[in-house]
CSV table of C-alpha atoms in Angstrom, one decimal:
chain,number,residue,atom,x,y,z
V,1,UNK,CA,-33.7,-1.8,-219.5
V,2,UNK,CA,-36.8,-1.9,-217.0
V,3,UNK,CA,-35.7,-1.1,-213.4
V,4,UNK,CA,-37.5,-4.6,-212.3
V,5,UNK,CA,-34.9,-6.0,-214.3
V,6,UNK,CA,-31.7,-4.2,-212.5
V,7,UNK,CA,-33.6,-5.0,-209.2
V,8,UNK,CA,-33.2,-8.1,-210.2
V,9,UNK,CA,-30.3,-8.2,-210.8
V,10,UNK,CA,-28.9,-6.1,-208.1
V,11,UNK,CA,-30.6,-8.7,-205.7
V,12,UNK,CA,-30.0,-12.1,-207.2
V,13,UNK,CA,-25.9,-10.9,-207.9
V,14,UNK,CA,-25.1,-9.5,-205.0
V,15,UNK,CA,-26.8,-12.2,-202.4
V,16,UNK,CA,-25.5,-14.9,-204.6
V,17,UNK,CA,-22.1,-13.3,-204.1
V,18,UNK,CA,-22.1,-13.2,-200.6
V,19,UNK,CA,-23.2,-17.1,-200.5
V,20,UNK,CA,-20.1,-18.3,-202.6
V,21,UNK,CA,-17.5,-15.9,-200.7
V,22,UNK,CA,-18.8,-17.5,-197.4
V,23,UNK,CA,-18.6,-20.8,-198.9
V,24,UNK,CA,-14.8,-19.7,-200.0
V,25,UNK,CA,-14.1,-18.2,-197.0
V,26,UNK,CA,-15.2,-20.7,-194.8
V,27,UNK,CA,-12.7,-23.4,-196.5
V,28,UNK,CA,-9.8,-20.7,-196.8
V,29,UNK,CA,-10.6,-17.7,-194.7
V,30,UNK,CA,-7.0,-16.1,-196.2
V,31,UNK,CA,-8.1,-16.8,-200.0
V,32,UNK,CA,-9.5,-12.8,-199.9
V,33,UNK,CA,-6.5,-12.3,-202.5
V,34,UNK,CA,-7.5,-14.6,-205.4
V,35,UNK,CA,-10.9,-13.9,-205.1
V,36,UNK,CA,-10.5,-10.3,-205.5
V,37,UNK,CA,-7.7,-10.7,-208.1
V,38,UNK,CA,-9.9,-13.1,-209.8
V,39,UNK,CA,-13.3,-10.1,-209.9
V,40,UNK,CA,-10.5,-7.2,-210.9
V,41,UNK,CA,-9.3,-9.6,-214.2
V,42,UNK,CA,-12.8,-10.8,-215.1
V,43,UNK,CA,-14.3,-6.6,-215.2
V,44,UNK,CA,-10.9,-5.6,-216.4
V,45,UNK,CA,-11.0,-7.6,-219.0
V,46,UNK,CA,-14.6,-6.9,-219.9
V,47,UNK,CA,-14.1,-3.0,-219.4
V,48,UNK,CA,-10.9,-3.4,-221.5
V,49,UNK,CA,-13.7,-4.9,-224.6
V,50,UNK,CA,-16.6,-3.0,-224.5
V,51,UNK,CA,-15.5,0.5,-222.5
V,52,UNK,CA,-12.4,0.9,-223.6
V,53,UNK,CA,-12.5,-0.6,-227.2
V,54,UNK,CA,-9.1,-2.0,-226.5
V,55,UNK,CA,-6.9,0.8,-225.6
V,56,UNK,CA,-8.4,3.3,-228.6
V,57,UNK,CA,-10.7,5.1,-226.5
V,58,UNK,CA,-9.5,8.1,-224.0
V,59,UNK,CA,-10.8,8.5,-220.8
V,60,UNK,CA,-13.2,11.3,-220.2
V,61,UNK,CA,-11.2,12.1,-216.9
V,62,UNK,CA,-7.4,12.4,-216.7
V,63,UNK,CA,-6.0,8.9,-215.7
V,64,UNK,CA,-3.6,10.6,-213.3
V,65,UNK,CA,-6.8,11.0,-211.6
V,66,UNK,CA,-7.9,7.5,-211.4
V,67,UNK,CA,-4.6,6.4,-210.3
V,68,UNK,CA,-5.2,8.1,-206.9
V,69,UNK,CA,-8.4,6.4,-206.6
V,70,UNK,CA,-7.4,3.1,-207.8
V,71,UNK,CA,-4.5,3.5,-205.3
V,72,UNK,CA,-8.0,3.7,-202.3
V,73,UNK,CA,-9.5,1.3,-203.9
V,74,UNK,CA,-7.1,-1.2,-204.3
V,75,UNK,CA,-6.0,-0.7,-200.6
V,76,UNK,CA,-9.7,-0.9,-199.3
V,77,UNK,CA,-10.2,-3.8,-201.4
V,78,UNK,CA,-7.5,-5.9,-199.8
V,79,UNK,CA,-8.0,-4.4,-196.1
V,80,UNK,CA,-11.4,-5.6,-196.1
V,81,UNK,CA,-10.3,-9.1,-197.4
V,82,UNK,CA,-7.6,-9.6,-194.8
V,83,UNK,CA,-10.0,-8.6,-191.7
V,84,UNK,CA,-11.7,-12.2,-192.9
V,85,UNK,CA,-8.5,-14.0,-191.3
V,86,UNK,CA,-8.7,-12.3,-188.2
V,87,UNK,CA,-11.3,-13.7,-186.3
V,88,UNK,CA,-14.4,-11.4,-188.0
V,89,UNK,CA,-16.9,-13.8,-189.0
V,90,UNK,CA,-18.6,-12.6,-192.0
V,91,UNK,CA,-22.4,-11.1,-190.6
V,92,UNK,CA,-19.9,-8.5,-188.3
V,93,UNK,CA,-17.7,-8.0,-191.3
V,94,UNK,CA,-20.8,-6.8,-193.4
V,95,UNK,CA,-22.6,-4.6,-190.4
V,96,UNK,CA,-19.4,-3.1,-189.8
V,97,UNK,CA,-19.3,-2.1,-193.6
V,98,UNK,CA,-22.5,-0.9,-193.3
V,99,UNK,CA,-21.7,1.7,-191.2
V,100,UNK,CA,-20.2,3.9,-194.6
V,101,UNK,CA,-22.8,6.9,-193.5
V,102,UNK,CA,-21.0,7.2,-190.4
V,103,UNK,CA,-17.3,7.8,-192.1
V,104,UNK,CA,-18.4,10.1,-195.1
V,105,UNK,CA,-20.4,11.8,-192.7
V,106,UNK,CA,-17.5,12.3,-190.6
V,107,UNK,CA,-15.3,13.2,-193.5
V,108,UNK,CA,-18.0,14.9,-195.5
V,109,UNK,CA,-18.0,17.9,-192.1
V,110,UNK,CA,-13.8,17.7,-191.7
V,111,UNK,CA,-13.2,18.0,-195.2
V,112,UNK,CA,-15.9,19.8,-197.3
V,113,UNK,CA,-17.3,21.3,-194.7
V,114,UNK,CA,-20.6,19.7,-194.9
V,115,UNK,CA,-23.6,20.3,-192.4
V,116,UNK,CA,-26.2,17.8,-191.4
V,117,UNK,CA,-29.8,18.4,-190.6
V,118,UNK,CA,-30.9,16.9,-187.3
V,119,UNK,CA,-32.5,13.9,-188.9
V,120,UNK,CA,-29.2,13.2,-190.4
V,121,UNK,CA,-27.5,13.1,-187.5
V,122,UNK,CA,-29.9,10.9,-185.2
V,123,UNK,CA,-29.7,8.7,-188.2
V,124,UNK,CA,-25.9,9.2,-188.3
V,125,UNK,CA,-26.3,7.9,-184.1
V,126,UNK,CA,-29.0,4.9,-184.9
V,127,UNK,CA,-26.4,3.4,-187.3
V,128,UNK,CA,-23.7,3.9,-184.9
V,129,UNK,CA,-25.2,2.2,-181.8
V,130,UNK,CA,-26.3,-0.7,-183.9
V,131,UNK,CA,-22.8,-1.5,-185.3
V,132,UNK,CA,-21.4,-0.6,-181.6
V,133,UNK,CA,-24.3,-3.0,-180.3
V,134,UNK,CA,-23.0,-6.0,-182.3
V,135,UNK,CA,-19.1,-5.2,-182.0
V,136,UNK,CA,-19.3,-5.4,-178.2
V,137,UNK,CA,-21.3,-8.7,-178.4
V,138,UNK,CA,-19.3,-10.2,-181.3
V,139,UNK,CA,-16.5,-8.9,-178.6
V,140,UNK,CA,-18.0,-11.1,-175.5
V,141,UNK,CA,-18.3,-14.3,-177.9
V,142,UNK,CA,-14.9,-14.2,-178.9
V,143,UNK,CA,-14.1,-13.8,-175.0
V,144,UNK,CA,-15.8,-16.5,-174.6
V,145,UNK,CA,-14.7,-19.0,-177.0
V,146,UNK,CA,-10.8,-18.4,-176.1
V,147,UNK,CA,-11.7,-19.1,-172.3
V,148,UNK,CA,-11.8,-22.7,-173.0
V,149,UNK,CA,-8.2,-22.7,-174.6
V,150,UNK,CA,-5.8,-20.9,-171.9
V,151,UNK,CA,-2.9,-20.7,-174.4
V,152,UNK,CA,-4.1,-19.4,-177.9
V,153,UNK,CA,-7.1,-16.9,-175.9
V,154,UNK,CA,-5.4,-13.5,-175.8
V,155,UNK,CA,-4.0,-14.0,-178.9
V,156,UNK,CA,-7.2,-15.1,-180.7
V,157,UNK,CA,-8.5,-12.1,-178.8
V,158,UNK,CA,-5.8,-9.4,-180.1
V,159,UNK,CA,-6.1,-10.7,-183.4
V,160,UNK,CA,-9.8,-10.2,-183.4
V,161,UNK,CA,-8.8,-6.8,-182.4
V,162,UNK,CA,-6.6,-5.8,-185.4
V,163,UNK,CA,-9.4,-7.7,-187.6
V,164,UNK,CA,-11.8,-4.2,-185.8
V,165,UNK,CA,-8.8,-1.9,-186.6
V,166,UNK,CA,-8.7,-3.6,-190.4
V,167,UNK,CA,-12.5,-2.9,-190.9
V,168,UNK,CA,-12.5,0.5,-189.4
V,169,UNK,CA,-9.0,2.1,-191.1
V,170,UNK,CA,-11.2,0.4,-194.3
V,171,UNK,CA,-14.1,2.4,-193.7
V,172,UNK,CA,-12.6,5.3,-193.3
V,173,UNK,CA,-10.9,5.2,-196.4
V,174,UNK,CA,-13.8,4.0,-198.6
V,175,UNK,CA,-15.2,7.2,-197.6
V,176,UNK,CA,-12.3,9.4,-198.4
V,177,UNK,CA,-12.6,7.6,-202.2
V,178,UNK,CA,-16.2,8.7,-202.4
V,179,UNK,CA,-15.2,12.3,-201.9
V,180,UNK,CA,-12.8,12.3,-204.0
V,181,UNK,CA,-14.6,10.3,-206.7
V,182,UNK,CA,-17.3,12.7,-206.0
V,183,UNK,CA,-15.2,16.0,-206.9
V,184,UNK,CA,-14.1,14.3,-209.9
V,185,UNK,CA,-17.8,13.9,-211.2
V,186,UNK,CA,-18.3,17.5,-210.3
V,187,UNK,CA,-15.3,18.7,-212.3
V,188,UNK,CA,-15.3,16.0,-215.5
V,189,UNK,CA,-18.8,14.7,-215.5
V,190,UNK,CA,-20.2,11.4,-213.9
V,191,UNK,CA,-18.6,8.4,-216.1
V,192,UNK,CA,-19.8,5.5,-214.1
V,193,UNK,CA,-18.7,3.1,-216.2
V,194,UNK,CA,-15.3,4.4,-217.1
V,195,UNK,CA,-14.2,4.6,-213.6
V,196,UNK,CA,-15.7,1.0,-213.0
V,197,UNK,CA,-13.4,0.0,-215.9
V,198,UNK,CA,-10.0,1.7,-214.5
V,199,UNK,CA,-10.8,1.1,-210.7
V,200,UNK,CA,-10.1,-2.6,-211.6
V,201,UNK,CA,-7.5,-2.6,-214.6
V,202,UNK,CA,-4.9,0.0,-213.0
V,203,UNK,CA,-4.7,-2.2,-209.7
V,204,UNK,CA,-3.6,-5.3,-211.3
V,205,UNK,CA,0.2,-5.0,-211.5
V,206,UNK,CA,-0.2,-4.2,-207.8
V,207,UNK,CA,-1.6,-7.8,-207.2
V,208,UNK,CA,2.3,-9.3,-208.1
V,209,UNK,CA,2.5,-8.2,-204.7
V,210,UNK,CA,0.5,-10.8,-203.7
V,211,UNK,CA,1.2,-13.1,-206.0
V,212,UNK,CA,2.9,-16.1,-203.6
V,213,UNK,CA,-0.3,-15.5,-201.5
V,214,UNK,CA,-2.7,-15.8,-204.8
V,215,UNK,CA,-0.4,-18.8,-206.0
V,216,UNK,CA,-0.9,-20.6,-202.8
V,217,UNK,CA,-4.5,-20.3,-202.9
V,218,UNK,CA,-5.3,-21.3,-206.4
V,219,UNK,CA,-2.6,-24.6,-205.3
V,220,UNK,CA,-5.2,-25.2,-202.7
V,221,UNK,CA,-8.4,-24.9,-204.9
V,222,UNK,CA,-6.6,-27.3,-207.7
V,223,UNK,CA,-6.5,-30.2,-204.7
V,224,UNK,CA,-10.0,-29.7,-204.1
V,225,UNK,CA,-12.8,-32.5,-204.2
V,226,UNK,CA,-14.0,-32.6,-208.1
V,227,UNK,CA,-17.2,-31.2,-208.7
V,228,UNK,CA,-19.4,-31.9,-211.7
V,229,UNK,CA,-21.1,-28.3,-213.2
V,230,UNK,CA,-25.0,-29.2,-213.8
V,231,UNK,CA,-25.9,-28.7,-217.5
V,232,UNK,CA,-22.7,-28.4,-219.5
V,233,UNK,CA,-20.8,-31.7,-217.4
V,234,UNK,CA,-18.0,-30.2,-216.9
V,235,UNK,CA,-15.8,-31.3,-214.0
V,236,UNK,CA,-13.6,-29.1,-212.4
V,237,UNK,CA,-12.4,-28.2,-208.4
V,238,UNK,CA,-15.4,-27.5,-206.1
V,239,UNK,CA,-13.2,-24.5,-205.4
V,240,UNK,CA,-12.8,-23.2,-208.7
V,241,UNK,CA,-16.2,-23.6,-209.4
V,242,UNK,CA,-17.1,-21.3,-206.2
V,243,UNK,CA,-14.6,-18.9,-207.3
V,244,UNK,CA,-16.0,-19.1,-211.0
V,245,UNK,CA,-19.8,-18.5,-209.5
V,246,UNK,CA,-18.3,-15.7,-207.3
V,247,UNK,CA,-16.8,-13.5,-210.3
V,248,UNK,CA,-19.7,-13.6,-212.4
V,249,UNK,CA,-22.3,-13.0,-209.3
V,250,UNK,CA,-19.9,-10.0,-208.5
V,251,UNK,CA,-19.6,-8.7,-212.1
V,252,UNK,CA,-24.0,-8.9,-212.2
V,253,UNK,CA,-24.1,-7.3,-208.8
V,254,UNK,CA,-22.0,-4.1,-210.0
V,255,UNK,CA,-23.4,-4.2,-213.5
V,256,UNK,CA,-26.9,-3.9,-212.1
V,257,UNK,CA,-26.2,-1.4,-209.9
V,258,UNK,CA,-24.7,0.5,-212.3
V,259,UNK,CA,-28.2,0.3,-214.5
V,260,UNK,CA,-30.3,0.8,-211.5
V,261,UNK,CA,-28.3,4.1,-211.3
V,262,UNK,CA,-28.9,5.1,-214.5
V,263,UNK,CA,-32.8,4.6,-214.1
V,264,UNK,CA,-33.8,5.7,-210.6
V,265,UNK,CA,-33.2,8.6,-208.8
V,266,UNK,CA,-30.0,8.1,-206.1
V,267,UNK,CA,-32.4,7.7,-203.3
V,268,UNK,CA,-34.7,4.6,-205.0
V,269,UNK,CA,-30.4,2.9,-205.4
V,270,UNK,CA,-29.3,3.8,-201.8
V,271,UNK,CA,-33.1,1.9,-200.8
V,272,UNK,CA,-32.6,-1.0,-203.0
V,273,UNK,CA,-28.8,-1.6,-201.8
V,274,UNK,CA,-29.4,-1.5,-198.3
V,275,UNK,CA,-32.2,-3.8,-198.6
V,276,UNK,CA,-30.0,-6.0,-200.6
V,277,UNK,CA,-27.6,-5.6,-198.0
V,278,UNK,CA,-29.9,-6.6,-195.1
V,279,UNK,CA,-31.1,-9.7,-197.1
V,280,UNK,CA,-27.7,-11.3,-197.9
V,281,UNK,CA,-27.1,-10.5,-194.1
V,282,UNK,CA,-30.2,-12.6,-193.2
V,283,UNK,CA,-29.6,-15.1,-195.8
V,284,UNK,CA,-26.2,-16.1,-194.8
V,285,UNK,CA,-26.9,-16.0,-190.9
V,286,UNK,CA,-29.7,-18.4,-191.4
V,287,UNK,CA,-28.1,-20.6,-194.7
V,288,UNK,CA,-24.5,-20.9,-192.9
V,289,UNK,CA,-26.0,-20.8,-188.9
V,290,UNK,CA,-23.6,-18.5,-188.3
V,291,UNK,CA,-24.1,-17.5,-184.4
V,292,UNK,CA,-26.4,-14.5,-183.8
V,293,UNK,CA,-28.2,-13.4,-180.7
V,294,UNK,CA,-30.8,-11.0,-180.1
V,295,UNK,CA,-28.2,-8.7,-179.4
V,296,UNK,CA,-27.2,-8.9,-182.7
V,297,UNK,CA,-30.4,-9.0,-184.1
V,298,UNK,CA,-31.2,-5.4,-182.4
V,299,UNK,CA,-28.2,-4.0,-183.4
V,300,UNK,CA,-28.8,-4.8,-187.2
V,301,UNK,CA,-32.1,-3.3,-187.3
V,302,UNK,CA,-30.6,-0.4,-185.4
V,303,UNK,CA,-27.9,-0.3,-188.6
V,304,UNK,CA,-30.6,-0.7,-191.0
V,305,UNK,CA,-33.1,1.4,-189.8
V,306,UNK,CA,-31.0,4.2,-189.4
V,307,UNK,CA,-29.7,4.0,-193.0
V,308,UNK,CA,-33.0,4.1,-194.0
V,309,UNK,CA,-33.5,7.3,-191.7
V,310,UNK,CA,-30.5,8.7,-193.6
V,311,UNK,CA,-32.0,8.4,-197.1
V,312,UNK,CA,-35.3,10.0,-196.2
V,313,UNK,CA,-37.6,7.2,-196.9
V,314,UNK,CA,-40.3,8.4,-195.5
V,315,UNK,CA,-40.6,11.4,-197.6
V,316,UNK,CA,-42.2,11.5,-200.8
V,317,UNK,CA,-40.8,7.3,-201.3
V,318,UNK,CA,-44.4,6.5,-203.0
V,319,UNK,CA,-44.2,9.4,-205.6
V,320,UNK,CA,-40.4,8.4,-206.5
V,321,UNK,CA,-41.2,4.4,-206.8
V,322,UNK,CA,-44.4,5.3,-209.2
V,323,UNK,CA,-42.0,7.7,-211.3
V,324,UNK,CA,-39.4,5.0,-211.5
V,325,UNK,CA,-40.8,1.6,-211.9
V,326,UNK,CA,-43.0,3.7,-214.7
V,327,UNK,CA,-40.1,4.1,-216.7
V,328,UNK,CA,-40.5,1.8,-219.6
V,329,UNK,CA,-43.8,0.9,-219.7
V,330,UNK,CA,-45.8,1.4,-222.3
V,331,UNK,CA,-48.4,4.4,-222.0
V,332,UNK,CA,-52.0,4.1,-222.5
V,333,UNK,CA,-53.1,5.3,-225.5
């Protein structure tokens, strides 16, 4: 497939994602657990088809393996979802997320004893003062909006704090996954796919956990206003149909990543996800008027920018884009 195409798709997925989770979040903020229950099934299920060939095909690396890093990933997955209901609106929730260089950096030094040029690290510093930037002010706003109501202020306050806490414990251990999903590469051979596949069918019996919580949610969904689907007339729960839109922009999103990484080199991906990244960021601030200030506005280009520093864009980015977007063109003759 051309890399236009998985551009393509890496951008219209993902930023389509983000709109129907805010639109989900908005009417539920605690609906986190369907949502992600709901994406786990739908690649589970799709993994379990075409990866897995229905149970007949062994993995390339040993599933005890992937139970360790299912056992991350499950736990990020959820963490992330439940610092929603705690006062993070969703433009800090995704600048806080953004701020991944800054915890495998951390755990790249502690625990394979990784060093950083000096580029890295200022990079490493620009990303940190942006997301730093936009906590504190996301900080004063909250301040401010529980002065008005004496009673329910400190609380709404500490809550927002825990929601920080939720984000950051989060962080951390997405980045203690990616080391040790990156050792396992190193040992058994990159198999994007196949992890993709088990990262979302092991976690599954872990969602009974959850189960009153998801039951509750899809209760609320089945009361919500009808809504008719354009094209094929169905007519089904608004809700449902955002949750429906949500699974399949989510399952695009990761698939063309996943093609993007198989075309371009890792540098041309980490450019085209942040960029996605700063696009859904705009998109929902100005679609959904969430509140930003210029504050904010600084910080993000502070968490942006700095990312950018980190992957080295300015070195050698024209030579890599001709090499890759090449790919699958026809030559002259």
């Amino acid at each position: 497939m051309h890399p236009a195409v998985a551009v393509g798709l890496v951008f219209g997925g993902c930023c389509s994602n983000v709109v129907f989770l805010e639109l989900l979040a908005r009417q539920f903020p605690g609906c986190g657990n369907i949502v992600t229950f709901s994406q786990f099934l739908f690649i589970a299920v799709e993994g379990f088809i075409f990866e897995a060939n229905f149970g007949r095909k062994r993995p390339a690396i040993p599933i005890r393996n992937y139970f360790i890093m299912v056992a991350m990933f499950f736990t990020v997955s959820v963490v992330n979802n439940y610092a929603l209901n705690l006062n993070i609106a969703m433009p800090l929730h995704m600048i806080f997320r953004s701020g991944s260089l800054i915890a495998s950096m951390a755990l790249g030094i502690i625990i394979l004893k990784k060093r950083y040029s000096v580029s890295k690290y200022s990079s490493i510093a620009l990303v940190s003062l942006g997301i730093f930037t936009c906590t504190f002010m996301s900080a004063k706003q909250v301040a401010s909006d529980s002065s008005s109501d004496q009673e329910d202020g400190p609380q709404a306050f500490l809550w927002w704090l825990l929601g920080i806490a939720a984000l950051t414990f989060a962080l951390l251990m997405s980045a203690r996954m990616g080391i040790f999903q990156e050792t396992l590469y190193k040992r058994f051979g990159k198999h994007s796919k196949e992890a993709l596949f088990y990262n979302h069918a092991l976690p599954l019996p872990g969602f009974l956990l959850l189960a009153p919580n998801i039951y509750q949610h899809a209760v609320l969904f089945s009361q919500s206003e009808l809504f008719q689907v354009p094209v094929i007339g169905l007519t089904l729960p608004i809700m449902w149909f955002y949750l429906l839109m949500n699974v399949i922009t989510q399952y695009v999103c990761i698939r063309g990543v996943f093609i993007l990484t198989t075309e371009c080199t890792s540098l041309t991906v980490t450019l085209v996800v942040t960029l996605r990244k700063f696009v859904s960021l705009i998109f929902s601030i100005l679609y959904f008027q969430n509140p930003f200030t210029g504050w904010h506005w600084l910080g993000t280009a502070f968490v942006f920018v700095g990312t950018l520093m980190y992957t080295e864009l300015w070195h050698g980015l024209g030579p890599l884009l001709a090499r890759c977007w090449g790919q699958g063109r026809p030559k002259e003759q």
